[in-house]
Coordinates of C-alpha atoms in Angstrom, one line a residue:
X1 CA 0.0 0.0 0.0
X2 CA 1.3 3.4 -0.8
X3 CA 0.6 7.1 -0.8
X4 CA 2.1 10.0 -2.8
X5 CA 3.3 13.6 -2.1
X6 CA 4.3 16.4 -4.4
X7 CA 7.7 18.1 -4.8
X8 CA 7.8 21.6 -6.4
X9 CA 9.6 24.9 -6.3
X10 CA 8.1 28.2 -7.5
X11 CA 8.1 32.0 -8.4
X12 CA 5.2 34.3 -9.1
X13 CA 3.5 37.7 -9.0
X14 CA 2.3 39.7 -6.0
X15 CA -0.9 39.0 -4.0
X16 CA -1.1 38.8 -0.2
X17 CA -2.0 35.6 1.5
X18 CA -5.0 35.0 3.7
X19 CA -4.7 33.9 7.3
X20 CA -5.7 30.2 7.0
X21 CA -5.1 27.2 9.0
X22 CA -4.2 23.7 7.7
X23 CA -6.6 21.1 9.1
X24 CA -7.0 17.3 9.3
X25 CA -7.4 15.3 6.1
X26 CA -9.5 12.7 7.8
X27 CA -8.1 9.2 7.6
X28 CA -5.2 7.8 5.6
X29 CA -6.5 5.6 2.8
X30 CA -5.4 1.9 3.0
X31 CA -3.8 2.3 -0.5
X32 CA -0.7 3.6 -2.0
X33 CA -0.7 7.4 -1.8
X34 CA 1.3 10.1 -3.5
X35 CA 3.0 13.3 -2.4
X36 CA 4.3 16.2 -4.5
X37 CA 7.7 17.8 -4.4
X38 CA 7.7 21.4 -5.4
X39 CA 11.0 22.5 -6.9
X40 CA 12.4 26.0 -7.8
X41 CA 10.0 27.9 -10.1
X42 CA 11.6 31.4 -10.2
X43 CA 8.6 33.3 -11.5
X44 CA 9.3 36.6 -13.2
X45 CA 6.5 39.1 -13.6
X46 CA 8.8 41.2 -15.8
X47 CA 9.2 38.4 -18.4
X48 CA 7.9 39.5 -21.8
X49 CA 7.3 37.1 -24.8
X50 CA 9.2 38.0 -27.9
X51 CA 12.1 39.6 -26.0
X52 CA 15.9 38.8 -26.0
X53 CA 17.2 35.9 -24.0
X54 CA 20.4 37.9 -23.6
X55 CA 18.4 40.5 -21.7
X56 CA 16.7 38.2 -19.2
X57 CA 13.7 38.1 -21.5
X58 CA 12.8 41.6 -20.2
X59 CA 13.3 43.7 -23.3
X60 CA 14.7 43.8 -26.8
X61 CA 13.6 41.5 -29.6
X62 CA 14.2 37.7 -29.5
X63 CA 12.8 34.2 -29.2
X64 CA 11.3 34.3 -25.7
X65 CA 8.2 32.2 -25.8
X66 CA 4.8 32.7 -24.2
X67 CA 5.4 29.9 -21.6
X68 CA 9.1 30.4 -21.1
X69 CA 12.4 30.3 -22.9
X70 CA 13.6 26.7 -22.5
X71 CA 17.3 26.1 -22.3
X72 CA 18.2 29.7 -21.3
X73 CA 18.9 31.7 -18.2
X74 CA 15.5 33.5 -18.3
X75 CA 13.2 32.9 -15.4
X76 CA 9.6 31.7 -15.5
X77 CA 6.8 33.9 -17.0
X78 CA 3.7 34.1 -14.9
X79 CA 1.9 32.3 -17.7
X80 CA 4.0 29.2 -16.9
X81 CA 3.5 29.6 -13.2
X82 CA -0.3 29.8 -13.6
X83 CA -0.4 27.0 -16.1
X84 CA 1.6 24.7 -13.8
X85 CA -0.7 25.4 -10.9
X86 CA -3.7 24.8 -13.1
X87 CA -2.3 21.5 -14.2
X88 CA -1.6 20.5 -10.6
X89 CA -5.2 21.4 -9.7
X90 CA -6.7 19.5 -12.6
X91 CA -4.5 16.4 -12.5
X92 CA -3.1 16.0 -8.9
X93 CA -5.3 17.8 -6.5
X94 CA -7.3 14.8 -5.3
X95 CA -4.3 12.4 -5.4
X96 CA -1.5 13.9 -3.4
X97 CA -1.1 13.7 0.4
X98 CA 1.1 16.7 1.1
X99 CA 3.3 19.2 -0.7
X100 CA 7.1 19.9 -0.2
X101 CA 8.0 23.3 -1.5
X102 CA 11.8 23.7 -1.7
X103 CA 12.0 27.5 -2.1
X104 CA 13.3 30.1 -4.6
X105 CA 10.0 31.7 -5.2
X106 CA 11.2 34.9 -7.0
X107 CA 13.2 35.7 -10.0
X108 CA 17.0 35.8 -10.0
X109 CA 18.6 39.2 -9.5
X110 CA 20.4 39.1 -12.9
X111 CA 19.1 42.3 -14.6
X112 CA 21.2 45.3 -13.6
X113 CA 18.6 47.7 -15.2
X114 CA 15.8 46.1 -13.2
X115 CA 17.1 45.0 -9.8
X116 CA 14.9 43.1 -7.4
X117 CA 13.4 44.7 -4.4
X118 CA 12.5 43.4 -1.0
X119 CA 8.9 44.2 -1.7
X120 CA 9.0 42.1 -4.8
X121 CA 10.4 39.1 -2.9
X122 CA 7.7 39.4 -0.3
X123 CA 4.9 39.9 -2.8
X124 CA 5.9 36.9 -5.0
X125 CA 6.2 34.5 -2.0
X126 CA 2.8 35.7 -0.8
X127 CA 1.3 35.2 -4.3
X128 CA 2.6 31.6 -4.4
X129 CA 1.3 30.9 -0.9
X130 CA -2.1 32.1 -2.1
X131 CA -1.8 29.8 -5.1
X132 CA -1.5 26.8 -2.8
X133 CA -4.5 28.1 -0.8
X134 CA -6.6 28.4 -3.9
X135 CA -5.9 24.8 -4.8
X136 CA -6.1 23.1 -1.4
X137 CA -8.4 25.5 0.5
X138 CA -11.5 23.6 1.6
X139 CA -14.1 26.5 1.6
X140 CA -14.7 29.9 0.1
X141 CA -14.9 32.9 2.5
X142 CA -16.5 36.2 1.4
X143 CA -15.6 39.5 3.0
X144 CA -18.6 39.4 5.3
X145 CA -17.9 36.0 6.7
X146 CA -16.0 35.4 9.9
X147 CA -15.3 31.8 9.0
X148 CA -11.6 30.7 8.7
X149 CA -10.9 28.7 5.5
X150 CA -9.1 25.3 6.0
X151 CA -6.3 23.6 4.0
X152 CA -7.1 20.1 3.0
X153 CA -3.4 19.0 3.0
X154 CA -0.2 20.3 4.5
X155 CA 2.2 22.4 2.4
X156 CA 5.8 22.6 3.9
X157 CA 8.0 25.4 2.6
X158 CA 11.7 26.3 3.1
X159 CA 13.9 29.3 2.4
X160 CA 15.7 29.5 -1.0
X161 CA 18.8 31.5 -1.5
X162 CA 16.9 33.9 -3.8
X163 CA 14.0 34.4 -1.3
X164 CA 16.2 37.0 0.5
X165 CA 18.4 39.9 -0.5
X166 CA 21.1 40.3 -1.2
X167 CA 20.7 36.7 -2.5
X168 CA 22.7 34.1 -0.5
X169 CA 23.1 36.4 2.5
X170 CA 21.1 35.3 5.5
X171 CA 22.0 36.8 8.9
X172 CA 21.5 35.1 12.2
X173 CA 17.9 35.2 13.4
X174 CA 15.6 36.7 14.4
X175 CA 15.9 38.9 11.3
X176 CA 13.6 40.7 9.0
X177 CA 13.2 37.7 6.7
X178 CA 12.3 35.2 9.4
X179 CA 9.8 37.7 10.8
X180 CA 8.2 38.5 7.4
X181 CA 8.0 34.9 6.2
X182 CA 6.5 33.8 9.5
X183 CA 3.6 36.0 8.4
X184 CA 3.5 34.9 4.7
X185 CA 3.7 31.2 5.7
X186 CA 1.5 31.6 8.8
X187 CA -0.9 28.9 7.6
X188 CA 1.9 26.4 6.7
X189 CA 3.9 26.6 10.0
X190 CA 2.4 24.9 13.0
X191 CA 1.4 27.5 15.7
X192 CA 3.8 26.1 18.3
X193 CA 6.6 26.3 15.8
X194 CA 6.3 29.9 14.8
X195 CA 8.6 31.2 17.5
X196 CA 11.2 28.7 16.5
X197 CA 10.8 29.7 12.9
X198 CA 11.3 33.4 13.7
X199 CA 14.4 32.5 15.7
X200 CA 16.1 30.6 12.9
X201 CA 13.9 30.0 9.9
X202 CA 13.4 26.3 10.6
X203 CA 10.4 24.2 11.8
X204 CA 8.8 20.8 12.0
X205 CA 5.4 19.7 10.9
X206 CA 3.6 16.4 11.5
X207 CA 2.0 15.3 8.2
X208 CA 0.8 12.0 9.7
X209 CA 0.2 12.8 13.4
X210 CA 2.2 10.7 15.7
X211 CA 3.9 8.8 12.9
X212 CA 5.6 11.0 10.3
X213 CA 7.0 14.6 10.4
X214 CA 8.6 16.8 7.8
X215 CA 11.6 18.9 9.1
X216 CA 12.1 22.1 7.1
X217 CA 15.8 23.0 7.3
X218 CA 17.2 26.5 6.7
X219 CA 20.1 25.5 4.5
X220 CA 21.1 29.2 4.2
X221 CA 23.1 28.7 7.5
X222 CA 24.9 25.7 5.9
X223 CA 25.5 27.4 2.5
X224 CA 29.1 28.0 1.7
X225 CA 28.1 31.1 -0.3
X226 CA 26.5 32.8 2.7
X227 CA 29.3 35.2 3.9
X228 CA 27.2 36.4 6.8
X229 CA 27.8 33.1 8.7
X230 CA 30.7 30.7 9.3
X231 CA 29.7 27.1 9.3
X232 CA 28.5 24.8 12.1
X233 CA 31.5 24.5 14.4
X234 CA 31.4 27.6 16.7
X235 CA 28.6 27.8 19.3
X236 CA 28.1 31.4 18.4
X237 CA 27.1 30.5 14.8
X238 CA 23.5 29.9 13.7
X239 CA 24.6 26.8 11.8
X240 CA 25.8 25.3 15.1
X241 CA 22.4 26.1 16.7
X242 CA 20.6 24.7 13.8
X243 CA 22.4 21.4 13.9
X244 CA 21.8 21.2 17.7
X245 CA 18.1 21.9 17.0
X246 CA 18.0 19.2 14.4
X247 CA 19.7 16.7 16.7
X248 CA 17.1 17.3 19.4
X249 CA 14.2 17.0 16.9
X250 CA 15.4 13.7 15.7
X251 CA 16.0 12.5 19.2
X252 CA 12.5 13.5 20.2
X253 CA 11.0 11.7 17.1
X254 CA 13.0 8.6 17.9
X255 CA 11.6 8.6 21.5
X256 CA 8.1 8.9 20.0
X257 CA 8.7 6.1 17.5
X258 CA 8.2 8.6 14.7
X259 CA 9.9 9.0 11.3
X260 CA 11.1 12.1 9.5
X261 CA 11.5 13.5 6.0
X262 CA 14.1 16.3 5.8
X263 CA 13.7 19.1 3.3
X264 CA 15.9 22.1 2.3
X265 CA 16.8 24.3 -0.6
X266 CA 20.6 24.0 -1.0
X267 CA 21.6 20.3 -1.2
X268 CA 24.7 18.9 0.6
X269 CA 26.7 18.4 -2.6
X270 CA 30.3 17.4 -1.9
X271 CA 32.5 16.1 -4.7
X272 CA 35.7 17.1 -6.5
X273 CA 33.6 19.3 -8.7
X274 CA 31.2 20.9 -6.3
X275 CA 30.8 21.8 -2.7
X276 CA 27.6 23.6 -1.5
X277 CA 27.9 23.4 2.3
X278 CA 30.5 24.5 4.7
X279 CA 32.5 21.4 5.5
X280 CA 31.7 21.5 9.2
X281 CA 28.0 21.5 8.4
X282 CA 28.4 18.6 6.0
X283 CA 30.3 16.6 8.6
X284 CA 27.6 17.0 11.2
X285 CA 24.7 16.4 8.8
X286 CA 26.3 13.2 7.5
X287 CA 26.9 12.0 11.1
X288 CA 23.4 12.9 12.2
X289 CA 21.9 11.0 9.2
X290 CA 24.0 8.0 10.1
X291 CA 23.2 8.1 13.9
X292 CA 19.5 8.6 13.2
X293 CA 19.2 6.2 10.3
X294 CA 16.3 4.5 12.1
X295 CA 14.4 7.8 12.0
X296 CA 15.1 9.6 8.7
X297 CA 13.1 8.4 5.7
X298 CA 14.8 10.6 3.1
X299 CA 15.8 14.2 2.3
X300 CA 14.8 16.4 -0.6
X301 CA 16.5 19.5 -2.0
X302 CA 16.3 21.9 -5.0
X303 CA 18.6 24.8 -6.0
X304 CA 20.8 23.0 -8.6
X305 CA 18.1 22.6 -11.2
X306 CA 19.4 19.2 -12.3
X307 CA 17.9 15.9 -11.6
X308 CA 20.2 13.7 -9.6
X309 CA 21.0 12.2 -6.2
X310 CA 24.0 12.0 -3.9
X311 CA 25.3 9.5 -1.4
X312 CA 26.6 10.7 2.0
X313 CA 29.3 8.3 3.2
X314 CA 29.6 8.0 7.0
X315 CA 33.1 6.7 6.6
X316 CA 34.1 10.2 5.4
X317 CA 33.0 11.8 8.7
X318 CA 35.9 13.2 10.6
X319 CA 34.5 14.8 13.7
X320 CA 37.8 15.6 15.5
X321 CA 40.0 17.0 12.7
X322 CA 39.8 20.1 10.5
X323 CA 39.0 19.0 7.0
X324 CA 40.0 21.0 3.9
X325 CA 36.8 21.3 2.0
X326 CA 38.2 23.3 -0.9
X327 CA 37.1 22.2 -4.4
X328 CA 37.2 23.7 -7.8
X329 CA 34.1 25.1 -9.5
X330 CA 32.9 23.3 -12.5
X331 CA 30.1 23.0 -15.1
X332 CA 26.9 21.0 -14.4
X333 CA 28.2 18.2 -16.6
X334 CA 31.6 18.2 -15.0
X335 CA 29.9 18.1 -11.6
X336 CA 27.9 15.0 -12.6
X337 CA 31.0 13.4 -14.0
X338 CA 32.7 14.0 -10.6
X339 CA 29.8 12.1 -8.9
X340 CA 30.3 9.3 -11.4
X341 CA 34.0 9.2 -10.5
X342 CA 33.0 8.9 -6.8
X343 CA 30.6 6.1 -7.5
X344 CA 33.1 4.2 -9.6
X345 CA 35.1 3.8 -6.3
X346 CA 32.1 2.2 -4.4
X347 CA 32.8 -1.2 -3.0
X348 CA 32.4 -3.8 -5.7
X349 CA 29.7 -6.4 -5.0
X350 CA 30.4 -10.1 -5.6
X351 CA 28.4 -11.6 -8.4
X352 CA 24.8 -12.2 -7.6
X353 CA 24.8 -10.5 -4.2
X354 CA 22.2 -7.9 -5.2
X355 CA 19.9 -10.6 -6.5
X356 CA 20.2 -12.3 -3.2
X357 CA 19.3 -9.0 -1.5
X358 CA 16.2 -8.6 -3.6
X359 CA 15.2 -12.2 -3.0
X360 CA 15.7 -11.8 0.7
X361 CA 13.7 -8.6 0.7
X362 CA 10.8 -10.3 -0.9
X363 CA 10.9 -13.3 1.5
X364 CA 11.9 -11.4 4.7
X365 CA 14.7 -13.9 5.3
X366 CA 18.2 -12.4 5.4
X367 CA 20.0 -15.4 6.8
X368 CA 21.7 -15.9 3.4
X369 CA 23.0 -12.4 3.0
X370 CA 24.0 -11.6 6.6
X371 CA 27.8 -11.5 7.2
X372 CA 29.1 -14.9 6.4
X373 CA 29.5 -17.3 9.3
X374 CA 32.7 -19.2 10.0
X375 CA 32.9 -23.0 9.6
X376 CA 34.4 -25.3 12.1
X377 CA 37.8 -24.7 10.8
X378 CA 37.5 -21.0 11.5
X379 CA 37.4 -20.0 7.8
X380 CA 34.7 -17.9 6.2
X381 CA 32.4 -19.8 3.9
X382 CA 32.1 -16.7 1.7
X383 CA 34.8 -14.2 2.4
X384 CA 34.0 -12.0 -0.6
X385 CA 30.4 -11.5 0.5
X386 CA 31.3 -10.8 4.1
X387 CA 34.0 -8.3 3.1
X388 CA 31.6 -6.5 0.8
X389 CA 28.9 -6.4 3.5
X390 CA 31.4 -5.1 6.0
X391 CA 32.3 -2.3 3.6
X392 CA 28.8 -1.1 2.9
X393 CA 27.5 -1.4 6.4
X394 CA 25.7 -4.7 6.2
X395 CA 22.9 -6.0 3.9
X396 CA 21.1 -2.6 4.1
X397 CA 24.1 -0.5 3.1
X398 CA 23.8 1.5 6.3
X399 CA 27.2 3.1 5.8
X400 CA 25.4 5.5 3.4
X401 CA 22.5 8.0 3.4
X402 CA 20.9 9.6 0.3
X403 CA 19.9 13.1 -0.6
X404 CA 17.6 13.7 -3.6
X405 CA 17.8 16.8 -5.8
X406 CA 15.0 17.6 -8.2
X407 CA 15.0 19.6 -11.4
X408 CA 13.0 22.8 -11.4
X409 CA 9.9 24.4 -13.0
X410 CA 12.0 27.4 -14.2
X411 CA 12.8 26.3 -17.8
X412 CA 16.6 26.1 -17.6
X413 CA 15.9 22.9 -19.5
X414 CA 12.2 21.8 -19.6
X415 CA 9.7 22.6 -16.8
X416 CA 9.3 19.6 -14.5
X417 CA 7.7 18.4 -11.3
X418 CA 7.9 15.2 -9.3
X419 CA 5.3 13.0 -7.6
X420 CA 6.6 10.5 -5.0
X421 CA 5.0 7.3 -3.8
X422 CA 5.5 6.1 -0.3
X423 CA 4.4 3.0 1.7
X424 CA 1.5 3.5 4.1
X425 CA 0.9 -0.2 5.0
X426 CA -0.6 -0.5 8.4
X427 CA -1.8 3.1 8.7
X428 CA -5.5 2.4 8.2
X429 CA -7.6 4.8 10.2
X430 CA -4.7 7.1 11.2
X431 CA -5.4 10.8 10.9
X432 CA -3.2 12.0 8.1
X433 CA -2.8 15.6 9.2
X434 CA -3.7 18.0 11.9
X435 CA -2.4 21.2 13.5
X436 CA -3.3 20.0 16.9
X437 CA 0.3 19.9 18.3
X438 CA 1.1 19.7 21.9
X439 CA 2.7 23.0 22.7
X440 CA 6.5 23.1 22.6
X441 CA 6.7 19.5 21.4
X442 CA 9.3 20.5 18.9
X443 CA 10.8 23.5 20.6
X444 CA 14.5 23.7 21.5
X445 CA 14.4 21.4 24.5
X446 CA 17.4 22.6 26.5
X447 CA 17.1 19.7 29.0
X448 CA 17.3 17.2 26.1
X449 CA 20.2 19.2 24.7
X450 CA 22.0 18.8 28.0
X451 CA 21.5 15.1 28.2
X452 CA 24.7 13.1 27.7
X453 CA 25.3 11.7 24.2
X454 CA 27.9 9.4 22.8
X455 CA 31.3 11.0 22.2
X456 CA 33.6 8.0 21.8
X457 CA 35.7 6.6 19.0
X458 CA 32.9 4.4 17.8
X459 CA 31.5 7.4 15.8
X460 CA 34.8 8.2 14.1
X461 CA 35.2 6.7 10.7
X462 CA 37.2 3.5 10.4
X463 CA 39.8 5.2 8.2
X464 CA 40.6 7.7 10.9
X465 CA 40.5 5.0 13.6
X466 CA 43.2 3.2 11.7
X467 CA 45.4 6.3 11.9
X468 CA 44.8 6.5 15.6
X469 CA 45.9 2.9 16.2
X470 CA 49.3 3.8 14.8
X471 CA 49.8 5.9 17.9
X472 CA 50.6 9.1 16.1
X473 CA 47.5 10.9 17.1
X474 CA 46.4 11.7 20.6
X475 CA 42.9 10.7 21.5
X476 CA 40.5 13.5 20.9
X477 CA 36.8 14.0 21.6
X478 CA 34.4 16.1 19.6
X479 CA 33.5 19.5 21.0
X480 CA 29.7 18.8 20.5
X481 CA 27.2 16.3 21.6
X482 CA 27.2 13.3 19.3
X483 CA 23.9 11.5 18.9
X484 CA 23.4 7.9 20.0
X485 CA 23.1 5.4 17.2
X486 CA 20.1 3.1 16.9
X487 CA 19.8 0.3 19.4
X488 CA 21.8 -2.8 18.4
X489 CA 18.5 -4.7 18.3
X490 CA 16.6 -2.1 16.3
X491 CA 15.5 -3.1 12.8
X492 CA 16.7 -1.0 9.8
X493 CA 14.8 2.2 9.3
X494 CA 12.4 3.1 6.4
X495 CA 15.3 4.5 4.4
X496 CA 16.9 1.0 4.3
X497 CA 14.1 -1.6 4.2
X498 CA 10.6 -1.4 2.8
X499 CA 8.2 -0.6 5.6
X500 CA 5.6 2.1 6.5
X501 CA 6.9 5.5 5.0
X502 CA 9.6 3.9 2.8
X503 CA 9.7 5.8 -0.5
X504 CA 8.6 3.3 -3.2
X505 CA 9.4 5.3 -6.3
X506 CA 8.6 8.6 -8.1
X507 CA 7.2 9.8 -11.4
X508 CA 9.1 12.6 -13.1
X509 CA 6.9 14.8 -15.2
X510 CA 8.0 17.4 -17.7
X511 CA 6.6 19.7 -20.4
X512 CA 8.5 19.8 -23.7
X513 CA 8.0 23.5 -24.6
X514 CA 9.9 23.1 -27.9
X515 CA 7.3 20.7 -29.2
X516 CA 4.5 22.8 -27.8
X517 CA 5.8 25.9 -29.6
X518 CA 6.0 23.8 -32.8
X519 CA 2.4 22.9 -32.5
X520 CA 1.4 26.5 -31.8
X521 CA 3.3 27.6 -34.9
X522 CA 1.5 24.9 -36.9
X523 CA -1.9 26.1 -35.6
X524 CA -2.6 22.9 -33.7
X525 CA -3.2 24.5 -30.3
X526 CA -6.1 26.9 -31.0
X527 CA -6.6 30.2 -29.3
X528 CA -5.8 29.0 -25.8
X529 CA -2.5 27.0 -25.8
X530 CA -2.3 24.9 -22.7
X531 CA 0.8 23.4 -21.1
X532 CA 0.7 19.7 -20.5
X533 CA 3.0 17.8 -18.2
X534 CA 3.8 14.3 -19.4
X535 CA 5.8 11.4 -17.9
X536 CA 9.5 11.7 -18.5
X537 CA 10.4 8.6 -16.6
X538 CA 9.7 6.5 -13.5
X539 CA 12.2 5.0 -11.2
X540 CA 11.1 1.4 -11.9
X541 CA 11.6 1.6 -15.6
X542 CA 13.8 -0.7 -17.7
X543 CA 16.9 1.5 -17.2
X544 CA 16.9 2.4 -13.5
X545 CA 15.1 -0.8 -12.4
X546 CA 14.5 0.4 -8.9
X547 CA 12.2 -1.7 -6.8
X548 CA 12.0 1.1 -4.2
X549 CA 13.9 4.2 -3.2
X550 CA 15.9 2.6 -0.3
X551 CA 19.5 3.5 0.2
X552 CA 20.5 0.1 -1.1
X553 CA 18.6 0.7 -4.3
X554 CA 20.4 4.0 -4.8
X555 CA 23.7 2.3 -4.0
X556 CA 23.0 -0.2 -6.8
X557 CA 22.1 2.5 -9.2
X558 CA 25.2 4.6 -8.3
X559 CA 27.4 1.5 -8.8
X560 CA 25.9 0.9 -12.2
X561 CA 26.3 4.5 -13.2
X562 CA 29.9 4.4 -12.0
X563 CA 30.9 1.3 -14.1
X564 CA 33.3 2.0 -16.8
X565 CA 31.6 -0.4 -19.2
X566 CA 33.0 -2.1 -22.2
X567 CA 35.1 -0.2 -24.8
X568 CA 32.9 1.3 -27.5
X569 CA 33.1 -1.1 -30.4
X570 CA 32.3 -0.5 -34.1
X571 CA 30.2 -3.2 -35.7
X572 CA 31.4 -2.9 -39.2
X573 CA 34.2 -2.1 -41.5
X574 CA 34.9 1.6 -41.5
X575 CA 36.8 1.4 -44.8
X576 CA 33.9 -0.3 -46.6
X577 CA 30.9 1.3 -44.9
X578 CA 32.2 4.8 -44.1
X579 CA 32.6 6.6 -40.8
X580 CA 29.0 7.8 -40.5
X581 CA 27.6 4.2 -40.9
X582 CA 30.1 2.9 -38.4
X583 CA 29.3 5.6 -35.8
X584 CA 25.6 4.8 -36.0
X585 CA 26.4 1.2 -35.1
X586 CA 28.7 1.8 -32.2
X587 CA 27.4 0.9 -28.8
X588 CA 27.6 3.2 -25.8
X589 CA 29.9 2.2 -23.0
X590 CA 27.4 2.7 -20.2
X591 CA 23.8 3.3 -21.1
X592 CA 22.8 3.8 -17.5
X593 CA 25.2 6.7 -17.1
X594 CA 24.1 8.3 -20.4
X595 CA 20.4 8.0 -19.3
X596 CA 21.2 9.5 -15.9
X597 CA 23.0 12.4 -17.7
X598 CA 20.0 13.0 -20.1
X599 CA 17.6 12.9 -17.2
X600 CA 19.7 15.3 -15.2
X601 CA 18.9 17.9 -17.9
X602 CA 15.2 16.9 -18.1
X603 CA 15.6 15.4 -21.6
X604 CA 16.9 18.7 -23.0
X605 CA 19.4 18.3 -25.8
X606 CA 23.0 18.8 -24.5
X607 CA 26.3 18.7 -26.2
X608 CA 28.2 16.8 -23.6
X609 CA 26.6 13.4 -23.6
X610 CA 29.6 11.5 -24.8
X611 CA 31.7 9.4 -22.5

């Protein structure tokens, strides 16, 4: 049984939001349900069709289309924003369980002649909030009515780096942005969380009461480009406070036997080609994800506009030493290649071990894939399998955690949105949403923060422990509280094995504006051309072949993407058939990698698809 939610990110024109409250959905249906993930939309009310793409589609003469200039740096026209919301209302409104809105709800500040203003940022965010209200508001209220409209499903927003000005710069809270957005998002933030939000721009909302929460992170305090702050190491920094708050929230959720989805705007990219977060923040985040792997379902981000995922490796956590996080900047394609290079170094599985995993998952019997037992002679029956399992953290690959990054509605490539399925087995009759929180349930619990936590060498990566054993390093302890890991008897969490709230898959939708414009030019769209989102791909298709979205499934996909593959071979005689004929017959070295690369750019033609 499954449910769905929606992921999306937006920009729009100016209208103020009404003071509404989100209310209970009733009962969770005993079926598979979807949710929506809302990625960066970047609406631009100054966009003008027929203008130059070199002038932000604001002026001059050029090819800017009515619904956007795909493949350019122009932001989204309001026509695209409105058409996207209309499509959601007509096609998804009655299907999705909740909405994750990953920020950046205003145009980029890239036009020197028409700079953004603070009022514009506020107005656009208020307008988009009103858009969600218009779709999911349960009742109309006229001016003479004293009734308070209700929201049928929760919408969980987060700050984007363009939702503030100057962009990227977010000072320690409370500040003018946390105060203003507390008003704009008043209906989306639980009442008992509003003080917390004003303090730092973060909050927690239960989307399935007593069972599942969504934690909205303020990644501006982790963002390496935010020069107003300095990482997560010093207690005086908001990043440190944010990580402490997150640790406490996850600790409370564990004590309540609840699960959590984390959302933010800027993802924790960390490769030779890209680093988004301050290294001290990445270190803590990766450690938190590992220690609370029984609680965290998954995490979702936007910002980068390309469709991909990243693996956080807990073996790379070094909580006692200063790590040099400097990397070179690179193009999007080079960044994706750097991820592939990382994945090519993943532990190599013995032949057939993943098939054993899948078979064991179906039967529930993992006796055959647990670390190999020793025979009477003291030798391992299957050393390769045991060595591999030891390297990846057991049959569930618990050494790793996953962050998902979605493409955007803003047509850098083609507009897109994502609908995610998750498991709701056993949740019959559970209220799916309410704002009836116990006061201060999720506040910064100073008593909980003062409780002793683990701070020993068991949480330092094996690679660093090996160095310590050589006797060259004095034993050091972290200068912050380290979370306790799951109980040794606890089963794997929903990020690792299929159970309630495990992500089962997603459907990526996109709108091919190029084809739409061709139809309009041919007179096939009539007087009212309408955007239509179609399926680009699903995660269980013939290429990705993902049975679910557990960490192990992503590990398998990453390993396949990272494979070098066979040498490209020509199936013909070049001298007799000619170069063109031979090129047409050559086989790609790694079709999974090439598909991953095409999907990263939402099917938009790119020049760098070769190996």
